[in-house]
XYZ file of C-alpha atoms in Angstrom:
112
model
C 0.000 0.000 0.000
C 1.272 3.474 -0.794
C 1.186 6.599 1.319
C -2.058 8.564 1.706
C -0.503 11.615 0.074
C 1.907 11.367 -2.801
C 3.873 14.167 -4.431
C 4.568 13.634 -8.106
C 8.083 15.099 -7.933
C 9.057 12.490 -5.324
C 8.219 9.594 -7.647
C 10.556 8.337 -10.324
C 9.789 7.067 -13.813
C 10.528 3.461 -14.777
C 11.862 3.111 -18.314
C 9.997 0.261 -20.006
C 11.998 0.645 -23.226
C 10.954 1.506 -26.770
C 9.835 5.030 -25.846
C 7.545 4.148 -22.902
C 7.937 5.129 -19.226
C 5.690 4.358 -16.240
C 5.257 6.151 -12.920
C 3.211 4.402 -10.226
C 1.292 6.821 -8.048
C -1.049 5.982 -5.147
C -2.578 2.548 -4.693
C -4.131 0.115 -2.278
C -5.368 -3.454 -2.738
C -8.463 -2.331 -4.631
C -7.210 0.510 -6.830
C -4.046 1.806 -8.498
C -3.272 5.111 -10.219
C -0.312 5.600 -12.546
C 1.029 7.678 -15.422
C 2.458 6.310 -18.644
C 4.564 8.542 -20.904
C 4.988 7.733 -24.612
C 7.297 9.108 -27.273
C 5.736 9.607 -30.688
C 5.467 6.250 -32.438
C 5.795 4.204 -29.242
C 3.531 1.191 -28.963
C 1.615 -0.210 -26.027
C 1.673 -3.797 -27.331
C -1.551 -5.799 -27.512
C -2.139 -7.618 -24.224
C -4.831 -8.568 -21.742
C -5.127 -8.792 -17.961
C -7.814 -9.594 -15.368
C -8.044 -5.969 -14.157
C -10.545 -3.291 -15.157
C -8.552 -0.340 -16.534
C -9.579 3.245 -17.175
C -7.250 5.432 -19.245
C -7.363 9.223 -19.493
C -5.331 11.084 -22.124
C -3.624 13.966 -20.297
C -1.356 14.867 -23.248
C -0.849 13.812 -26.856
C -2.817 11.672 -29.288
C -3.253 7.897 -29.227
C -4.797 5.241 -31.432
C -6.388 2.666 -29.132
C -7.353 -0.873 -30.070
C -9.797 -2.497 -27.632
C -11.510 -5.816 -28.323
C -11.454 -5.383 -32.104
C -12.412 -1.683 -32.146
C -10.033 1.172 -33.032
C -10.467 4.769 -31.874
C -8.318 7.928 -31.851
C -8.200 9.598 -28.421
C -6.804 13.070 -27.702
C -6.403 15.275 -24.610
C -9.391 14.937 -22.296
C -10.639 11.682 -23.830
C -10.855 8.433 -21.890
C -11.738 4.769 -22.252
C -12.581 1.786 -20.097
C -11.040 -1.618 -20.683
C -12.955 -4.473 -19.129
C -11.158 -7.546 -17.736
C -9.438 -9.854 -20.210
C -10.146 -7.766 -23.337
C -7.230 -7.634 -25.765
C -6.063 -4.038 -26.009
C -3.126 -1.800 -26.860
C -2.308 1.629 -28.240
C -0.031 3.547 -30.564
C 1.179 7.028 -29.674
C 0.513 9.319 -32.651
C 1.791 12.487 -30.914
C 4.089 12.452 -27.871
C 1.839 12.090 -24.866
C 0.919 10.859 -21.435
C -1.870 8.682 -20.071
C -3.285 8.517 -16.564
C -4.308 4.912 -15.934
C -6.266 3.376 -13.089
C -6.629 -0.325 -12.372
C -8.919 -2.315 -10.125
C -7.721 -4.315 -8.366
C -4.172 -2.930 -8.228
C -1.500 -4.367 -10.545
C 0.563 -6.476 -8.186
C 2.881 -7.336 -11.074
C 3.815 -3.639 -11.340
C 4.507 -3.310 -7.602
C 6.815 -6.335 -7.604
C 8.919 -4.655 -10.278
C 9.465 -1.488 -8.193
């Protein structure tokens, strides 16, 4: 479990390679909040997981693929990804996503 209050400047980015970085913010067993930064052209490879995910585009432009549907999302747009749906994205303009997961992504915490 993370602290009740978290200051963004105190958190570091994890380089995931290929133009993608992740910063885990606050979380508990039920919910996790994080930011993901993409360079233009970076890919969030197609994958699936048992968590519900909500993504908010805080900067840039992304082409999302969720369960066979494609959609362009820009600043202020969001999407929900239900458990086990195949999904991924391509960054069309350098940007950043704010992602939430329920329950939290234990696999991300282990890698801290």
